[in-house]
């Protein structure tokens, strides 16, 4: 119990004096935050599973939309606009507000959980939802004004969300329509990531150099590029460095578990639309 409170204290320190309560609340039930702050050998018992039983299927659907299918049968679609075929109606969709390819205000009513990455009345979105075998939470970031708003320029505080999906011992992050660098408070709130979905356009979101720095800092085992319509992959690979390898695939989907993560950080390019 003392270890738990020590980890909470570390998170609160990183987030600042006002973040103590938020850090304590965010830690509860989050294996990804626990792993990020534990010693390297301290692996929660619940993460010691078999690869076959706990495989997660991740499919690239287009632009910034990936689907995540959990071992328990929950389907999540990221940055959902309704424009891309997801195979079936997702159980959960996440959205970000940059422009209409990242959200819809008229989602299929059969979707049980529609999660906006922006809050109402000027407040940040605060999402912490367990659906079946997956825990979904968010980390807000600022966003530039764009078509969603009045076009007057400037930044909207907490207008974007990084979504984290914790399932089958995997920590999966989707950076959304990221426009800003991540400071220590963001990194602490995100926690450990095994898989991260990164926009690499280098223009509409963050600069390619800035996104490469974030990718290196997050230290995920698997990097899944998205928003990849402008930047040659070679440019991105040059910036993130030789410590990453490239795995170009002819399939749109991959099945992965904690036990089958690559030993070397790997950028996996799934087949596009």
mmCIF file of C-alpha atoms in Angstrom, residues 55-62 64-82 84-96 110-116 127-138 161-168 170-175 197 224 226 252-254:
data_model
loop_
_atom_site.group_PDB
_atom_site.id
_atom_site.type_symbol
_atom_site.label_atom_id
_atom_site.label_comp_id
_atom_site.label_asym_id
_atom_site.label_seq_id
_atom_site.Cartn_x
_atom_site.Cartn_y
_atom_site.Cartn_z
ATOM 1 C CA UNK A 55 -4.296 -11.239 -28.759
ATOM 2 C CA UNK A 56 -5.659 -7.846 -29.738
ATOM 3 C CA UNK A 57 -6.501 -7.162 -33.383
ATOM 4 C CA UNK A 58 -5.623 -3.699 -34.690
ATOM 5 C CA UNK A 59 -6.729 -2.694 -38.195
ATOM 6 C CA UNK A 60 -5.958 0.425 -40.195
ATOM 7 C CA UNK A 61 -9.182 1.831 -41.642
ATOM 8 C CA UNK A 62 -7.932 5.112 -43.082
ATOM 9 C CA UNK A 64 -6.518 8.475 -38.316
ATOM 10 C CA UNK A 65 -9.031 5.706 -37.840
ATOM 11 C CA UNK A 66 -7.827 2.399 -36.458
ATOM 12 C CA UNK A 67 -10.066 -0.258 -35.009
ATOM 13 C CA UNK A 68 -9.042 -2.175 -31.901
ATOM 14 C CA UNK A 69 -10.775 -5.490 -31.244
ATOM 15 C CA UNK A 70 -10.237 -6.867 -27.760
ATOM 16 C CA UNK A 71 -10.074 -10.537 -26.706
ATOM 17 C CA UNK A 72 -13.472 -9.991 -25.056
ATOM 18 C CA UNK A 73 -15.058 -8.870 -28.337
ATOM 19 C CA UNK A 74 -15.186 -5.091 -27.799
ATOM 20 C CA UNK A 75 -14.532 -3.044 -30.956
ATOM 21 C CA UNK A 76 -13.187 0.512 -30.688
ATOM 22 C CA UNK A 77 -12.784 2.936 -33.609
ATOM 23 C CA UNK A 78 -10.434 5.900 -33.147
ATOM 24 C CA UNK A 79 -10.966 9.405 -34.559
ATOM 25 C CA UNK A 80 -14.261 8.126 -35.893
ATOM 26 C CA UNK A 81 -16.045 10.104 -38.611
ATOM 27 C CA UNK A 82 -18.184 7.376 -40.150
ATOM 28 C CA UNK A 84 -14.327 4.450 -43.193
ATOM 29 C CA UNK A 85 -15.596 0.886 -43.239
ATOM 30 C CA UNK A 86 -15.089 -0.708 -39.826
ATOM 31 C CA UNK A 87 -16.614 -4.053 -40.720
ATOM 32 C CA UNK A 88 -19.345 -3.794 -38.099
ATOM 33 C CA UNK A 89 -20.749 -1.090 -35.883
ATOM 34 C CA UNK A 90 -18.130 -0.337 -33.217
ATOM 35 C CA UNK A 91 -19.036 -0.606 -29.549
ATOM 36 C CA UNK A 92 -16.946 2.480 -28.728
ATOM 37 C CA UNK A 93 -15.785 5.397 -30.874
ATOM 38 C CA UNK A 94 -13.387 8.180 -29.945
ATOM 39 C CA UNK A 95 -13.282 11.545 -31.723
ATOM 40 C CA UNK A 96 -11.160 14.662 -31.969
ATOM 41 C CA UNK A 110 -26.242 1.827 -32.551
ATOM 42 C CA UNK A 111 -22.825 2.872 -31.181
ATOM 43 C CA UNK A 112 -23.051 2.373 -27.435
ATOM 44 C CA UNK A 113 -20.275 4.760 -26.360
ATOM 45 C CA UNK A 114 -19.374 7.963 -28.243
ATOM 46 C CA UNK A 115 -16.379 9.638 -26.596
ATOM 47 C CA UNK A 116 -15.525 13.218 -27.518
ATOM 48 C CA UNK A 127 -12.894 10.161 -19.718
ATOM 49 C CA UNK A 128 -12.422 7.048 -17.655
ATOM 50 C CA UNK A 129 -14.595 4.232 -18.913
ATOM 51 C CA UNK A 130 -14.419 0.482 -18.638
ATOM 52 C CA UNK A 131 -16.208 -1.429 -21.375
ATOM 53 C CA UNK A 132 -15.923 -5.185 -21.135
ATOM 54 C CA UNK A 133 -12.224 -6.037 -20.924
ATOM 55 C CA UNK A 134 -10.856 -2.593 -21.847
ATOM 56 C CA UNK A 135 -10.209 0.528 -19.773
ATOM 57 C CA UNK A 136 -10.361 3.769 -21.799
ATOM 58 C CA UNK A 137 -8.986 7.056 -20.522
ATOM 59 C CA UNK A 138 -7.814 10.334 -22.019
ATOM 60 C CA UNK A 161 -7.350 14.146 -26.399
ATOM 61 C CA UNK A 162 -4.753 11.442 -26.428
ATOM 62 C CA UNK A 163 -6.756 8.280 -25.811
ATOM 63 C CA UNK A 164 -5.243 5.322 -23.976
ATOM 64 C CA UNK A 165 -6.732 1.846 -24.215
ATOM 65 C CA UNK A 166 -5.672 -0.686 -21.599
ATOM 66 C CA UNK A 167 -6.502 -4.243 -22.578
ATOM 67 C CA UNK A 168 -4.961 -7.717 -22.233
ATOM 68 C CA UNK A 170 -1.253 -3.891 -23.460
ATOM 69 C CA UNK A 171 -1.137 -0.116 -23.213
ATOM 70 C CA UNK A 172 -2.267 1.342 -26.543
ATOM 71 C CA UNK A 173 -2.183 5.073 -27.213
ATOM 72 C CA UNK A 174 -3.706 7.189 -29.995
ATOM 73 C CA UNK A 175 -2.255 10.699 -30.166
ATOM 74 C CA UNK A 197 -0.610 5.576 -33.144
ATOM 75 C CA UNK A 224 1.613 2.739 -36.046
ATOM 76 C CA UNK A 226 -1.485 7.564 -39.280
ATOM 77 C CA UNK A 252 -4.536 -4.180 -43.055
ATOM 78 C CA UNK A 253 -4.657 -5.893 -39.649
ATOM 79 C CA UNK A 254 -2.238 -7.231 -37.078
#
